[in-house]
Tab-separated table of C-alpha atoms in Angstrom:
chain	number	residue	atom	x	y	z
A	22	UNK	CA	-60.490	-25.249	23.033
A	23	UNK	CA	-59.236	-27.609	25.828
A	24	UNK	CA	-60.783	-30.690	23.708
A	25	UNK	CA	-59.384	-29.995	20.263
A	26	UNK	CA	-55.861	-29.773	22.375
A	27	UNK	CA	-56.823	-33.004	23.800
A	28	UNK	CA	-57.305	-34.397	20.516
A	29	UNK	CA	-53.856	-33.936	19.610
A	30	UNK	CA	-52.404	-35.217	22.579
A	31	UNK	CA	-54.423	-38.274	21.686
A	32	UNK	CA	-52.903	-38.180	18.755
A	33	UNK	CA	-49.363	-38.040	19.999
A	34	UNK	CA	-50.189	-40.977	22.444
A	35	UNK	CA	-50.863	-42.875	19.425
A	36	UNK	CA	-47.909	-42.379	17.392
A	37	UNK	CA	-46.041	-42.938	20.176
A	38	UNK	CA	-47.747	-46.141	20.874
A	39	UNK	CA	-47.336	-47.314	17.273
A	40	UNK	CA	-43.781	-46.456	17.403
A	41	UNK	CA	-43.181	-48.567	20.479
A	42	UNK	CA	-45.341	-51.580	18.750
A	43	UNK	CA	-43.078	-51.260	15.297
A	44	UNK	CA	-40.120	-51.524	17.450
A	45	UNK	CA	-41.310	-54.852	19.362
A	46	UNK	CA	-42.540	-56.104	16.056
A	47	UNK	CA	-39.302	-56.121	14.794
A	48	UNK	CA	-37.406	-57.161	17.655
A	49	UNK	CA	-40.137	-60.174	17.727
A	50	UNK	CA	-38.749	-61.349	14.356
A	51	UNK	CA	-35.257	-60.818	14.998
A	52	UNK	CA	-35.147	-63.494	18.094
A	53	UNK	CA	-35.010	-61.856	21.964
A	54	UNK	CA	-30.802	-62.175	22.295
A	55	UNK	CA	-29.308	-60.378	25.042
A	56	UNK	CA	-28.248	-57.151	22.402
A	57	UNK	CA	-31.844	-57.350	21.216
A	58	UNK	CA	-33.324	-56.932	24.843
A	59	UNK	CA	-30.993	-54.184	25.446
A	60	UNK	CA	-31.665	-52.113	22.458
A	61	UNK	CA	-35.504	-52.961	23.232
A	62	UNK	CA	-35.543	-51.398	26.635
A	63	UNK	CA	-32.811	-48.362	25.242
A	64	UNK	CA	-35.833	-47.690	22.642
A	65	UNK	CA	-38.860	-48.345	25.492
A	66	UNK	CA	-36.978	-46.069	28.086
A	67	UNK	CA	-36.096	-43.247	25.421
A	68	UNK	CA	-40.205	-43.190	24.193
A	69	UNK	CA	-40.998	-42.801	27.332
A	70	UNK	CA	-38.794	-40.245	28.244
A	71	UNK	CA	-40.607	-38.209	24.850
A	72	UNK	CA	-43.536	-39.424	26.345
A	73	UNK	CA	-42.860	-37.317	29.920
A	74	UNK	CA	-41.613	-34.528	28.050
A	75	UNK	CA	-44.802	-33.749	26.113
A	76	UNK	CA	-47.227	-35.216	28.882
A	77	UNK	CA	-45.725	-32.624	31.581
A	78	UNK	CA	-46.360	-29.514	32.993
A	79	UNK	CA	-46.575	-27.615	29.242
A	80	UNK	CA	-49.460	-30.225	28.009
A	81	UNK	CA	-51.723	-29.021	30.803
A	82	UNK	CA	-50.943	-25.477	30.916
A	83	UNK	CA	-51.526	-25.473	26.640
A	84	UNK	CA	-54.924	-27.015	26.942
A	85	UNK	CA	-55.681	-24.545	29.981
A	86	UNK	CA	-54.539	-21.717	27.713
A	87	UNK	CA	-55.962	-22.881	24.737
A	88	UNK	CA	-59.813	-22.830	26.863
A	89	UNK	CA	-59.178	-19.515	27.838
A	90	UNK	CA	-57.770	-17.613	24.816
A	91	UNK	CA	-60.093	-15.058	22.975
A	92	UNK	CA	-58.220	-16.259	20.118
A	93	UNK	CA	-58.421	-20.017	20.499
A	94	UNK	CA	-58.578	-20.420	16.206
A	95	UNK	CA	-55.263	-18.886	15.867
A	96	UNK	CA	-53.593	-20.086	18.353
A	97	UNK	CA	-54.935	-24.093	17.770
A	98	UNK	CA	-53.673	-23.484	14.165
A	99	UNK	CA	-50.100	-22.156	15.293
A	100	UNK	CA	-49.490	-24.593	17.876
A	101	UNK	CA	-51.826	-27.861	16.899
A	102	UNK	CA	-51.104	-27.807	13.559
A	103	UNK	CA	-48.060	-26.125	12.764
A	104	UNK	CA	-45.824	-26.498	15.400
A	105	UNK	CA	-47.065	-30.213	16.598
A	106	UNK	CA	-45.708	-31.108	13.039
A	107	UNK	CA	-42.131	-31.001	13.404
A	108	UNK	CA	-43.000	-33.549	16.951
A	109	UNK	CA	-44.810	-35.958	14.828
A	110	UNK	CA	-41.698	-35.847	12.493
A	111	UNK	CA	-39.475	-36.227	15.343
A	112	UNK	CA	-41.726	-39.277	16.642
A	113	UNK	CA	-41.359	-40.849	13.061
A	114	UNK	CA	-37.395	-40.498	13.071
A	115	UNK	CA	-36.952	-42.249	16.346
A	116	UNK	CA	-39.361	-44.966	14.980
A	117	UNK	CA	-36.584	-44.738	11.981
A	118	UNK	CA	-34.389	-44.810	14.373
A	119	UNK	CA	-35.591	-47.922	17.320
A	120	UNK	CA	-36.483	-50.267	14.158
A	121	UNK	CA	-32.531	-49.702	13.103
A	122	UNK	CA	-31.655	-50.168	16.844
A	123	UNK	CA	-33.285	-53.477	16.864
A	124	UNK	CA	-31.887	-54.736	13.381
A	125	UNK	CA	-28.234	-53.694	14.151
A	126	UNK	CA	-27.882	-53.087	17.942
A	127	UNK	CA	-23.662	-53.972	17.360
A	128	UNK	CA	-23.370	-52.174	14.283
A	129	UNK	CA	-22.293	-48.297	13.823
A	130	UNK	CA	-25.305	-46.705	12.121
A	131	UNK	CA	-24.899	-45.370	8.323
A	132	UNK	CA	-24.953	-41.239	8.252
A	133	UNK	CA	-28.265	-41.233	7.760
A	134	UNK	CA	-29.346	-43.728	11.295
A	135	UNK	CA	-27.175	-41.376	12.933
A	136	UNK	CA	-29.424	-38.353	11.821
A	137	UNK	CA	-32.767	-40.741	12.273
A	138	UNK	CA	-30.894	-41.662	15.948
A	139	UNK	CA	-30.403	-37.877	17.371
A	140	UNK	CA	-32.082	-36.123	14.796
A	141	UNK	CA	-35.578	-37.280	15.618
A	142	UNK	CA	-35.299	-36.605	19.657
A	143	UNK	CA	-33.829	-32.974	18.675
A	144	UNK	CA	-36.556	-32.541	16.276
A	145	UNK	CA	-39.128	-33.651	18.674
A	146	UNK	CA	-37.594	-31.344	21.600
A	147	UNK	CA	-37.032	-27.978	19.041
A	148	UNK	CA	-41.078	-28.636	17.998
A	149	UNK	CA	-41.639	-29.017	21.792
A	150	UNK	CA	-40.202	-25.676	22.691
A	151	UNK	CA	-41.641	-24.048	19.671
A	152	UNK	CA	-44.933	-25.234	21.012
A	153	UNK	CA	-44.021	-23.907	24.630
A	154	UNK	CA	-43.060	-20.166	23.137
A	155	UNK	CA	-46.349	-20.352	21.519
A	156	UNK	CA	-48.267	-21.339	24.329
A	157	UNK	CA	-46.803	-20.270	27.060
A	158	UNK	CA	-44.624	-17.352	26.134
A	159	UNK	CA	-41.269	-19.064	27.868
A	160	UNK	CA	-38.172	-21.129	26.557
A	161	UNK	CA	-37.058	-24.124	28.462
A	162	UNK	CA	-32.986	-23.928	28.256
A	163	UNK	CA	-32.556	-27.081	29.694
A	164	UNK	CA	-34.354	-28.119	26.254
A	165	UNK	CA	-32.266	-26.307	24.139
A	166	UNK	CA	-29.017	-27.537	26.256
A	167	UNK	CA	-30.704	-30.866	25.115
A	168	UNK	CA	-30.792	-30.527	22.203
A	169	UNK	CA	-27.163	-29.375	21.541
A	170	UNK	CA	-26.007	-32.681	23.416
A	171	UNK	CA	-27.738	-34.431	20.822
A	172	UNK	CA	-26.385	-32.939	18.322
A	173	UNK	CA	-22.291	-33.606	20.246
A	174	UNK	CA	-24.080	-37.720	20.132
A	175	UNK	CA	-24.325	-36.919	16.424
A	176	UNK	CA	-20.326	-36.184	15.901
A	177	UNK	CA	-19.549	-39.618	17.718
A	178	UNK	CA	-22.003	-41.460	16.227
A	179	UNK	CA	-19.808	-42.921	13.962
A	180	UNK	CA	-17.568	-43.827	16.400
A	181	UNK	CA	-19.870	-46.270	18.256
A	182	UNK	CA	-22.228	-48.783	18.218
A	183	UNK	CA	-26.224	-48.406	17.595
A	184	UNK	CA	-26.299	-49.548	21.014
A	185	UNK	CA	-23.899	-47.155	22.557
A	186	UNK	CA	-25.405	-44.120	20.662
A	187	UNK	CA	-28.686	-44.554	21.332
A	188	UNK	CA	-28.419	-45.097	25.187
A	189	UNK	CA	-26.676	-42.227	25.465
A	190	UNK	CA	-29.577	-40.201	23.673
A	191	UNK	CA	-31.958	-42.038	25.771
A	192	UNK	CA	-29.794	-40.986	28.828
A	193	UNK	CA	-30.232	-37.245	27.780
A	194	UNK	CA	-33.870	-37.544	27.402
A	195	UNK	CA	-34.640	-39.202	30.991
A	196	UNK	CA	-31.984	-36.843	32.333
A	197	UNK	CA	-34.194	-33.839	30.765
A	198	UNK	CA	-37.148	-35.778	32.295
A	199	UNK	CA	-35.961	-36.078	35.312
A	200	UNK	CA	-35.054	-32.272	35.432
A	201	UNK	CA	-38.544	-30.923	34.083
A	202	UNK	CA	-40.084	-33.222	36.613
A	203	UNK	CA	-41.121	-30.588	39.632
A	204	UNK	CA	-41.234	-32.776	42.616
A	205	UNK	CA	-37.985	-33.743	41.893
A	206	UNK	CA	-36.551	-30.126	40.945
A	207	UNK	CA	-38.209	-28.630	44.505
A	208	UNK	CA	-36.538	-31.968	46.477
A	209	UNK	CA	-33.175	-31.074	44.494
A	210	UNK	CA	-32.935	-27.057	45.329
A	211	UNK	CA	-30.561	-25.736	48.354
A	212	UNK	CA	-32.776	-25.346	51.413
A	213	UNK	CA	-31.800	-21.994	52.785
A	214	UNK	CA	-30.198	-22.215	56.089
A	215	UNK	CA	-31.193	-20.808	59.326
A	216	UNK	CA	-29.146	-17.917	60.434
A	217	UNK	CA	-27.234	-17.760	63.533
């Protein structure tokens, strides 16, 4: 069980990976300008935020579940196949979505970059916590909090550059990151204080 979930995180590495190498293509044949280097480390910085969100603390516990379970075909179908493809999907929008970054960082994206631009991260996060209610039997709010940010992005999105929009959905995903990341949560939390 824990190496068929392996497999698929193998596999998201990879489309990752190919989504990052799409984006410097382009970017490559475009020229490096100062708007292209921006949008190119907006669309580095938000993959590897998606990166950190599916590499944390839910990838382990899944493939520690998924070892254990008496039921390890049912639950590698429901969460592996199913539920991993609305990630994947999400992973190809934000491809969409960094290869129109690059091409028209100073532009405000058409309806349907604006849906590639938040649509793919909130596809990618509602698969994610889909995957975690499977898996682990919890919801992460901050997730779904997430997710409805993205979708405020989307009501501006027409209002601002390509730019503009997608830093500030790259800004929710580190921020999200940042949260889920535990070391960082325990350093964050009110100490109690001694009493007198």
């Amino acid at each position: 069980g824990g190496h068929f979930a392996e497999r698929f995180q193998a596999f998201i590495i990879i489309a990752l990976g190919e989504s990052i190498v799409v984006t410097g293509a382009t970017a490559s044949a475009r020229g490096l300008t100062t708007e292209i280097v921006l949008a190119l480390t907006v669309a580095f910085l938000g993959s590897g935020a998606l990166w950190w969100l599916y590499f944390g603390e839910v990838a382990e516990r899944s493939r520690r579940h998924l070892a254990e379970s008496e039921d390890t075909g049912r639950l590698a179908r429901d969460a592996y196949t199913y539920l991993h493809l609305p990630i994947v999907a999400g992973i190809i929008m934000v491809a969409v979505a960094d290869d129109l970054l690059i091409a028209h960082p100073t532009s405000t994206l058409s309806a349907a970059g604006i849906v590639m631009t938040v649509g793919g991260p909130a596809l990618y996060l509602a698969g994610e916590s889909l995957f975690r209610l499977r898996m682990i039997g919890s919801v992460n709010p901050q997730r779904i909090l997430s997710v409805t940010a993205l979708a405020v992005l989307g009501g501006v999105g027409t209002q601002v550059p390509a730019l503009a929009l997608s830093g500030a959905v790259a800004l929710v995903l580190i921020a999200l990151s940042l949260w889920e990341y535990q070391p960082l949560r325990a350093r964050l939390r009110p100490r109690a204080q001694p009493s007198d």
